Amino acid sequence: MYVNIEIERIRRHMSKAEMCRRINTPAEVLNDWIHRRTAIPANKLRALSLLFDGCSVDYLLKERR
């Protein structure tokens, strides 16, 4: 699971619906990405990075143990 994506969303007091709207992605697709069922396209990783004030893609994809 890509926990840092969720951490950044919560840190910014953003609902999942708002995040999906801002990166133009259906909630089901976002859920698949976060739970690592499908790969996140590069353009959407960039959109997430920009949405979260330029945090690195490496940080967003870092696994927690």
PDB file of N, CA, C and O in Angstrom:
ATOM      1  N   MET A   1       0.844  -1.179   0.000  1.00  0.00           N
ATOM      2  CA  MET A   1       0.000   0.000   0.000  1.00  0.00           C
ATOM      3  C   MET A   1       0.891   1.245   0.000  1.00  0.00           C
ATOM      4  O   MET A   1       1.887   1.301   0.709  1.00  0.00           O
ATOM      5  N   TYR A   2       0.503   2.227  -0.797  1.00  0.00           N
ATOM      6  CA  TYR A   2       1.223   3.489  -0.836  1.00  0.00           C
ATOM      7  C   TYR A   2       0.639   4.421   0.224  1.00  0.00           C
ATOM      8  O   TYR A   2      -0.217   5.254  -0.036  1.00  0.00           O
ATOM      9  N   VAL A   3       1.125   4.269   1.424  1.00  0.00           N
ATOM     10  CA  VAL A   3       0.600   4.979   2.581  1.00  0.00           C
ATOM     11  C   VAL A   3       0.837   6.484   2.475  1.00  0.00           C
ATOM     12  O   VAL A   3      -0.008   7.280   2.892  1.00  0.00           O
ATOM     13  N   ASN A   4       1.953   6.887   1.908  1.00  0.00           N
ATOM     14  CA  ASN A   4       2.285   8.309   1.881  1.00  0.00           C
ATOM     15  C   ASN A   4       1.296   9.123   1.041  1.00  0.00           C
ATOM     16  O   ASN A   4       1.076  10.301   1.323  1.00  0.00           O
ATOM     17  N   ILE A   5       0.691   8.518   0.049  1.00  0.00           N
ATOM     18  CA  ILE A   5      -0.332   9.232  -0.713  1.00  0.00           C
ATOM     19  C   ILE A   5      -1.505   9.566   0.203  1.00  0.00           C
ATOM     20  O   ILE A   5      -2.007  10.689   0.213  1.00  0.00           O
ATOM     21  N   GLU A   6      -1.913   8.600   0.987  1.00  0.00           N
ATOM     22  CA  GLU A   6      -3.010   8.831   1.939  1.00  0.00           C
ATOM     23  C   GLU A   6      -2.597   9.823   3.030  1.00  0.00           C
ATOM     24  O   GLU A   6      -3.387  10.680   3.424  1.00  0.00           O
ATOM     25  N   ILE A   7      -1.376   9.722   3.509  1.00  0.00           N
ATOM     26  CA  ILE A   7      -0.894  10.643   4.541  1.00  0.00           C
ATOM     27  C   ILE A   7      -0.947  12.076   4.034  1.00  0.00           C
ATOM     28  O   ILE A   7      -1.416  12.981   4.735  1.00  0.00           O
ATOM     29  N   GLU A   8      -0.472  12.288   2.809  1.00  0.00           N
ATOM     30  CA  GLU A   8      -0.476  13.643   2.258  1.00  0.00           C
ATOM     31  C   GLU A   8      -1.890  14.156   2.021  1.00  0.00           C
ATOM     32  O   GLU A   8      -2.172  15.331   2.244  1.00  0.00           O
ATOM     33  N   ARG A   9      -2.782  13.299   1.588  1.00  0.00           N
ATOM     34  CA  ARG A   9      -4.171  13.702   1.389  1.00  0.00           C
ATOM     35  C   ARG A   9      -4.783  14.155   2.710  1.00  0.00           C
ATOM     36  O   ARG A   9      -5.402  15.227   2.808  1.00  0.00           O
ATOM     37  N   ILE A  10      -4.586  13.371   3.744  1.00  0.00           N
ATOM     38  CA  ILE A  10      -5.140  13.683   5.063  1.00  0.00           C
ATOM     39  C   ILE A  10      -4.484  14.938   5.637  1.00  0.00           C
ATOM     40  O   ILE A  10      -5.166  15.794   6.220  1.00  0.00           O
ATOM     41  N   ARG A  11      -3.179  15.070   5.455  1.00  0.00           N
ATOM     42  CA  ARG A  11      -2.449  16.234   5.958  1.00  0.00           C
ATOM     43  C   ARG A  11      -3.023  17.532   5.394  1.00  0.00           C
ATOM     44  O   ARG A  11      -3.027  18.566   6.048  1.00  0.00           O
ATOM     45  N   ARG A  12      -3.541  17.451   4.182  1.00  0.00           N
ATOM     46  CA  ARG A  12      -4.103  18.631   3.519  1.00  0.00           C
ATOM     47  C   ARG A  12      -5.622  18.745   3.690  1.00  0.00           C
ATOM     48  O   ARG A  12      -6.248  19.555   3.026  1.00  0.00           O
ATOM     49  N   HIS A  13      -6.173  17.912   4.568  1.00  0.00           N
ATOM     50  CA  HIS A  13      -7.614  17.941   4.858  1.00  0.00           C
ATOM     51  C   HIS A  13      -8.439  17.811   3.578  1.00  0.00           C
ATOM     52  O   HIS A  13      -9.426  18.514   3.387  1.00  0.00           O
ATOM     53  N   MET A  14      -8.016  16.884   2.730  1.00  0.00           N
ATOM     54  CA  MET A  14      -8.656  16.686   1.438  1.00  0.00           C
ATOM     55  C   MET A  14      -9.401  15.354   1.445  1.00  0.00           C
ATOM     56  O   MET A  14      -8.850  14.330   1.861  1.00  0.00           O
ATOM     57  N   SER A  15     -10.636  15.366   0.999  1.00  0.00           N
ATOM     58  CA  SER A  15     -11.381  14.110   0.894  1.00  0.00           C
ATOM     59  C   SER A  15     -10.851  13.314  -0.310  1.00  0.00           C
ATOM     60  O   SER A  15     -10.210  13.874  -1.206  1.00  0.00           O
ATOM     61  N   LYS A  16     -11.151  12.025  -0.312  1.00  0.00           N
ATOM     62  CA  LYS A  16     -10.766  11.215  -1.467  1.00  0.00           C
ATOM     63  C   LYS A  16     -11.455  11.709  -2.730  1.00  0.00           C
ATOM     64  O   LYS A  16     -10.850  11.754  -3.803  1.00  0.00           O
ATOM     65  N   ALA A  17     -12.711  12.119  -2.585  1.00  0.00           N
ATOM     66  CA  ALA A  17     -13.451  12.627  -3.743  1.00  0.00           C
ATOM     67  C   ALA A  17     -12.794  13.884  -4.307  1.00  0.00           C
ATOM     68  O   ALA A  17     -12.675  14.039  -5.527  1.00  0.00           O
ATOM     69  N   GLU A  18     -12.343  14.775  -3.425  1.00  0.00           N
ATOM     70  CA  GLU A  18     -11.664  15.994  -3.871  1.00  0.00           C
ATOM     71  C   GLU A  18     -10.353  15.662  -4.571  1.00  0.00           C
ATOM     72  O   GLU A  18     -10.029  16.232  -5.612  1.00  0.00           O
ATOM     73  N   MET A  19      -9.590  14.747  -4.000  1.00  0.00           N
ATOM     74  CA  MET A  19      -8.327  14.362  -4.627  1.00  0.00           C
ATOM     75  C   MET A  19      -8.585  13.777  -6.008  1.00  0.00           C
ATOM     76  O   MET A  19      -7.896  14.127  -6.969  1.00  0.00           O
ATOM     77  N   CYS A  20      -9.566  12.908  -6.129  1.00  0.00           N
ATOM     78  CA  CYS A  20      -9.898  12.310  -7.423  1.00  0.00           C
ATOM     79  C   CYS A  20     -10.302  13.380  -8.435  1.00  0.00           C
ATOM     80  O   CYS A  20      -9.882  13.335  -9.594  1.00  0.00           O
ATOM     81  N   ARG A  21     -11.094  14.316  -7.993  1.00  0.00           N
ATOM     82  CA  ARG A  21     -11.531  15.388  -8.887  1.00  0.00           C
ATOM     83  C   ARG A  21     -10.349  16.211  -9.368  1.00  0.00           C
ATOM     84  O   ARG A  21     -10.215  16.512 -10.556  1.00  0.00           O
ATOM     85  N   ARG A  22      -9.432  16.505  -8.458  1.00  0.00           N
ATOM     86  CA  ARG A  22      -8.306  17.379  -8.804  1.00  0.00           C
ATOM     87  C   ARG A  22      -7.287  16.710  -9.704  1.00  0.00           C
ATOM     88  O   ARG A  22      -6.574  17.405 -10.437  1.00  0.00           O
ATOM     89  N   ILE A  23      -7.195  15.382  -9.677  1.00  0.00           N
ATOM     90  CA  ILE A  23      -6.277  14.694 -10.597  1.00  0.00           C
ATOM     91  C   ILE A  23      -7.035  13.988 -11.722  1.00  0.00           C
ATOM     92  O   ILE A  23      -6.440  13.240 -12.497  1.00  0.00           O
ATOM     93  N   ASN A  24      -8.355  14.245 -11.787  1.00  0.00           N
ATOM     94  CA  ASN A  24      -9.192  13.720 -12.866  1.00  0.00           C
ATOM     95  C   ASN A  24      -9.087  12.191 -12.991  1.00  0.00           C
ATOM     96  O   ASN A  24      -8.744  11.654 -14.047  1.00  0.00           O
ATOM     97  N   THR A  25      -9.377  11.522 -11.879  1.00  0.00           N
ATOM     98  CA  THR A  25      -9.278  10.065 -11.815  1.00  0.00           C
ATOM     99  C   THR A  25     -10.451   9.502 -11.017  1.00  0.00           C
ATOM    100  O   THR A  25     -10.757  10.014  -9.939  1.00  0.00           O
ATOM    101  N   PRO A  26     -11.102   8.447 -11.514  1.00  0.00           N
ATOM    102  CA  PRO A  26     -12.194   7.832 -10.750  1.00  0.00           C
ATOM    103  C   PRO A  26     -11.693   7.247  -9.418  1.00  0.00           C
ATOM    104  O   PRO A  26     -10.558   6.769  -9.317  1.00  0.00           O
ATOM    105  N   ALA A  27     -12.537   7.264  -8.420  1.00  0.00           N
ATOM    106  CA  ALA A  27     -12.176   6.772  -7.088  1.00  0.00           C
ATOM    107  C   ALA A  27     -11.741   5.306  -7.118  1.00  0.00           C
ATOM    108  O   ALA A  27     -10.816   4.914  -6.398  1.00  0.00           O
ATOM    109  N   GLU A  28     -12.397   4.505  -7.933  1.00  0.00           N
ATOM    110  CA  GLU A  28     -12.040   3.074  -8.014  1.00  0.00           C
ATOM    111  C   GLU A  28     -10.616   2.895  -8.518  1.00  0.00           C
ATOM    112  O   GLU A  28      -9.871   2.032  -8.048  1.00  0.00           O
ATOM    113  N   VAL A  29     -10.239   3.717  -9.480  1.00  0.00           N
ATOM    114  CA  VAL A  29      -8.881   3.646 -10.042  1.00  0.00           C
ATOM    115  C   VAL A  29      -7.865   4.087  -8.988  1.00  0.00           C
ATOM    116  O   VAL A  29      -6.837   3.430  -8.788  1.00  0.00           O
ATOM    117  N   LEU A  30      -8.153   5.179  -8.309  1.00  0.00           N
ATOM    118  CA  LEU A  30      -7.260   5.662  -7.254  1.00  0.00           C
ATOM    119  C   LEU A  30      -7.078   4.596  -6.183  1.00  0.00           C
ATOM    120  O   LEU A  30      -5.956   4.350  -5.725  1.00  0.00           O
ATOM    121  N   ASN A  31      -8.143   3.956  -5.794  1.00  0.00           N
ATOM    122  CA  ASN A  31      -8.075   2.898  -4.787  1.00  0.00           C
ATOM    123  C   ASN A  31      -7.179   1.748  -5.266  1.00  0.00           C
ATOM    124  O   ASN A  31      -6.381   1.213  -4.490  1.00  0.00           O
ATOM    125  N   ASP A  32      -7.299   1.377  -6.532  1.00  0.00           N
ATOM    126  CA  ASP A  32      -6.433   0.325  -7.081  1.00  0.00           C
ATOM    127  C   ASP A  32      -4.968   0.737  -7.036  1.00  0.00           C
ATOM    128  O   ASP A  32      -4.095  -0.077  -6.752  1.00  0.00           O
ATOM    129  N   TRP A  33      -4.685   2.001  -7.316  1.00  0.00           N
ATOM    130  CA  TRP A  33      -3.304   2.482  -7.252  1.00  0.00           C
ATOM    131  C   TRP A  33      -2.771   2.413  -5.830  1.00  0.00           C
ATOM    132  O   TRP A  33      -1.680   1.892  -5.596  1.00  0.00           O
ATOM    133  N   ILE A  34      -3.534   2.959  -4.891  1.00  0.00           N
ATOM    134  CA  ILE A  34      -3.072   3.028  -3.504  1.00  0.00           C
ATOM    135  C   ILE A  34      -2.827   1.639  -2.932  1.00  0.00           C
ATOM    136  O   ILE A  34      -1.881   1.422  -2.175  1.00  0.00           O
ATOM    137  N   HIS A  35      -3.637   0.680  -3.331  1.00  0.00           N
ATOM    138  CA  HIS A  35      -3.481  -0.685  -2.831  1.00  0.00           C
ATOM    139  C   HIS A  35      -2.598  -1.546  -3.741  1.00  0.00           C
ATOM    140  O   HIS A  35      -2.527  -2.762  -3.563  1.00  0.00           O
ATOM    141  N   ARG A  36      -1.936  -0.888  -4.702  1.00  0.00           N
ATOM    142  CA  ARG A  36      -0.937  -1.513  -5.575  1.00  0.00           C
ATOM    143  C   ARG A  36      -1.498  -2.629  -6.440  1.00  0.00           C
ATOM    144  O   ARG A  36      -0.789  -3.561  -6.808  1.00  0.00           O
ATOM    145  N   ARG A  37      -2.769  -2.532  -6.794  1.00  0.00           N
ATOM    146  CA  ARG A  37      -3.352  -3.520  -7.703  1.00  0.00           C
ATOM    147  C   ARG A  37      -3.050  -3.182  -9.154  1.00  0.00           C
ATOM    148  O   ARG A  37      -3.017  -4.068 -10.005  1.00  0.00           O
ATOM    149  N   THR A  38      -2.873  -1.892  -9.438  1.00  0.00           N
ATOM    150  CA  THR A  38      -2.483  -1.440 -10.773  1.00  0.00           C
ATOM    151  C   THR A  38      -1.416  -0.366 -10.617  1.00  0.00           C
ATOM    152  O   THR A  38      -1.331   0.306  -9.588  1.00  0.00           O
ATOM    153  N   ALA A  39      -0.623  -0.208 -11.660  1.00  0.00           N
ATOM    154  CA  ALA A  39       0.448   0.792 -11.643  1.00  0.00           C
ATOM    155  C   ALA A  39      -0.125   2.191 -11.838  1.00  0.00           C
ATOM    156  O   ALA A  39      -1.119   2.380 -12.545  1.00  0.00           O
ATOM    157  N   ILE A  40       0.524   3.160 -11.227  1.00  0.00           N
ATOM    158  CA  ILE A  40       0.119   4.553 -11.383  1.00  0.00           C
ATOM    159  C   ILE A  40       0.845   5.112 -12.605  1.00  0.00           C
ATOM    160  O   ILE A  40       2.081   5.097 -12.649  1.00  0.00           O
ATOM    161  N   PRO A  41       0.114   5.618 -13.587  1.00  0.00           N
ATOM    162  CA  PRO A  41       0.766   6.207 -14.765  1.00  0.00           C
ATOM    163  C   PRO A  41       1.641   7.404 -14.377  1.00  0.00           C
ATOM    164  O   PRO A  41       1.333   8.123 -13.413  1.00  0.00           O
ATOM    165  N   ALA A  42       2.704   7.615 -15.129  1.00  0.00           N
ATOM    166  CA  ALA A  42       3.651   8.693 -14.828  1.00  0.00           C
ATOM    167  C   ALA A  42       2.972  10.058 -14.770  1.00  0.00           C
ATOM    168  O   ALA A  42       3.287  10.875 -13.898  1.00  0.00           O
ATOM    169  N   ASN A  43       2.030  10.315 -15.675  1.00  0.00           N
ATOM    170  CA  ASN A  43       1.376  11.622 -15.663  1.00  0.00           C
ATOM    171  C   ASN A  43       0.535  11.826 -14.400  1.00  0.00           C
ATOM    172  O   ASN A  43       0.409  12.945 -13.905  1.00  0.00           O
ATOM    173  N   LYS A  44       0.003  10.754 -13.854  1.00  0.00           N
ATOM    174  CA  LYS A  44      -0.784  10.868 -12.619  1.00  0.00           C
ATOM    175  C   LYS A  44       0.128  10.979 -11.396  1.00  0.00           C
ATOM    176  O   LYS A  44      -0.201  11.654 -10.425  1.00  0.00           O
ATOM    177  N   LEU A  45       1.302  10.343 -11.449  1.00  0.00           N
ATOM    178  CA  LEU A  45       2.276  10.536 -10.369  1.00  0.00           C
ATOM    179  C   LEU A  45       2.710  11.995 -10.310  1.00  0.00           C
ATOM    180  O   LEU A  45       2.826  12.581  -9.236  1.00  0.00           O
ATOM    181  N   ARG A  46       2.924  12.569 -11.479  1.00  0.00           N
ATOM    182  CA  ARG A  46       3.289  13.994 -11.536  1.00  0.00           C
ATOM    183  C   ARG A  46       2.149  14.849 -10.990  1.00  0.00           C
ATOM    184  O   ARG A  46       2.388  15.791 -10.219  1.00  0.00           O
ATOM    185  N   ALA A  47       0.919  14.535 -11.358  1.00  0.00           N
ATOM    186  CA  ALA A  47      -0.235  15.285 -10.865  1.00  0.00           C
ATOM    187  C   ALA A  47      -0.331  15.194  -9.344  1.00  0.00           C
ATOM    188  O   ALA A  47      -0.613  16.194  -8.666  1.00  0.00           O
ATOM    189  N   LEU A  48      -0.100  14.010  -8.796  1.00  0.00           N
ATOM    190  CA  LEU A  48      -0.128  13.841  -7.343  1.00  0.00           C
ATOM    191  C   LEU A  48       0.982  14.651  -6.680  1.00  0.00           C
ATOM    192  O   LEU A  48       0.769  15.304  -5.663  1.00  0.00           O
ATOM    193  N   SER A  49       2.168  14.600  -7.261  1.00  0.00           N
ATOM    194  CA  SER A  49       3.288  15.359  -6.723  1.00  0.00           C
ATOM    195  C   SER A  49       2.971  16.849  -6.688  1.00  0.00           C
ATOM    196  O   SER A  49       3.193  17.518  -5.676  1.00  0.00           O
ATOM    197  N   LEU A  50       2.431  17.366  -7.768  1.00  0.00           N
ATOM    198  CA  LEU A  50       2.080  18.785  -7.819  1.00  0.00           C
ATOM    199  C   LEU A  50       0.941  19.119  -6.859  1.00  0.00           C
ATOM    200  O   LEU A  50       0.961  20.172  -6.210  1.00  0.00           O
ATOM    201  N   LEU A  51      -0.018  18.230  -6.758  1.00  0.00           N
ATOM    202  CA  LEU A  51      -1.138  18.426  -5.841  1.00  0.00           C
ATOM    203  C   LEU A  51      -0.651  18.546  -4.401  1.00  0.00           C
ATOM    204  O   LEU A  51      -1.170  19.322  -3.609  1.00  0.00           O
ATOM    205  N   PHE A  52       0.373  17.781  -4.089  1.00  0.00           N
ATOM    206  CA  PHE A  52       0.929  17.773  -2.730  1.00  0.00           C
ATOM    207  C   PHE A  52       2.150  18.684  -2.631  1.00  0.00           C
ATOM    208  O   PHE A  52       3.160  18.359  -2.005  1.00  0.00           O
ATOM    209  N   ASP A  53       2.069  19.832  -3.284  1.00  0.00           N
ATOM    210  CA  ASP A  53       3.091  20.885  -3.184  1.00  0.00           C
ATOM    211  C   ASP A  53       4.480  20.435  -3.594  1.00  0.00           C
ATOM    212  O   ASP A  53       5.479  20.829  -2.986  1.00  0.00           O
ATOM    213  N   GLY A  54       4.561  19.586  -4.604  1.00  0.00           N
ATOM    214  CA  GLY A  54       5.847  19.195  -5.164  1.00  0.00           C
ATOM    215  C   GLY A  54       6.610  18.142  -4.384  1.00  0.00           C
ATOM    216  O   GLY A  54       7.814  17.999  -4.583  1.00  0.00           O
ATOM    217  N   CYS A  55       5.927  17.389  -3.510  1.00  0.00           N
ATOM    218  CA  CYS A  55       6.658  16.321  -2.824  1.00  0.00           C
ATOM    219  C   CYS A  55       7.110  15.297  -3.870  1.00  0.00           C
ATOM    220  O   CYS A  55       6.503  15.139  -4.920  1.00  0.00           O
ATOM    221  N   SER A  56       8.186  14.629  -3.606  1.00  0.00           N
ATOM    222  CA  SER A  56       8.791  13.754  -4.607  1.00  0.00           C
ATOM    223  C   SER A  56       7.958  12.502  -4.869  1.00  0.00           C
ATOM    224  O   SER A  56       7.258  12.000  -3.983  1.00  0.00           O
ATOM    225  N   VAL A  57       8.072  12.025  -6.079  1.00  0.00           N
ATOM    226  CA  VAL A  57       7.421  10.766  -6.451  1.00  0.00           C
ATOM    227  C   VAL A  57       8.005   9.627  -5.627  1.00  0.00           C
ATOM    228  O   VAL A  57       7.281   8.737  -5.186  1.00  0.00           O
ATOM    229  N   ASP A  58       9.311   9.670  -5.385  1.00  0.00           N
ATOM    230  CA  ASP A  58       9.943   8.640  -4.556  1.00  0.00           C
ATOM    231  C   ASP A  58       9.289   8.566  -3.182  1.00  0.00           C
ATOM    232  O   ASP A  58       9.034   7.483  -2.668  1.00  0.00           O
ATOM    233  N   TYR A  59       9.028   9.721  -2.607  1.00  0.00           N
ATOM    234  CA  TYR A  59       8.371   9.764  -1.304  1.00  0.00           C
ATOM    235  C   TYR A  59       6.964   9.170  -1.388  1.00  0.00           C
ATOM    236  O   TYR A  59       6.568   8.372  -0.541  1.00  0.00           O
ATOM    237  N   LEU A  60       6.212   9.545  -2.416  1.00  0.00           N
ATOM    238  CA  LEU A  60       4.839   9.048  -2.541  1.00  0.00           C
ATOM    239  C   LEU A  60       4.800   7.536  -2.688  1.00  0.00           C
ATOM    240  O   LEU A  60       3.873   6.892  -2.218  1.00  0.00           O
ATOM    241  N   LEU A  61       5.807   6.966  -3.343  1.00  0.00           N
ATOM    242  CA  LEU A  61       5.811   5.529  -3.608  1.00  0.00           C
ATOM    243  C   LEU A  61       6.582   4.711  -2.579  1.00  0.00           C
ATOM    244  O   LEU A  61       6.656   3.487  -2.686  1.00  0.00           O
ATOM    245  N   LYS A  62       7.130   5.381  -1.575  1.00  0.00           N
ATOM    246  CA  LYS A  62       7.904   4.665  -0.557  1.00  0.00           C
ATOM    247  C   LYS A  62       7.001   3.762   0.267  1.00  0.00           C
ATOM    248  O   LYS A  62       5.928   4.154   0.701  1.00  0.00           O
ATOM    249  N   GLU A  63       7.467   2.546   0.480  1.00  0.00           N
ATOM    250  CA  GLU A  63       6.708   1.581   1.282  1.00  0.00           C
ATOM    251  C   GLU A  63       7.045   1.758   2.753  1.00  0.00           C
ATOM    252  O   GLU A  63       8.174   2.029   3.114  1.00  0.00           O
ATOM    253  N   ARG A  64       6.035   1.591   3.570  1.00  0.00           N
ATOM    254  CA  ARG A  64       6.235   1.604   5.027  1.00  0.00           C
ATOM    255  C   ARG A  64       6.336   0.168   5.510  1.00  0.00           C
ATOM    256  O   ARG A  64       5.622  -0.702   5.055  1.00  0.00           O
ATOM    257  N   ARG A  65       7.183  -0.056   6.468  1.00  0.00           N
ATOM    258  CA  ARG A  65       7.330  -1.417   7.005  1.00  0.00           C
ATOM    259  C   ARG A  65       7.012  -1.419   8.467  1.00  0.00           C
ATOM    260  O   ARG A  65       7.104  -0.547   9.186  1.00  0.00           O
TER     261      ARG A  65
END
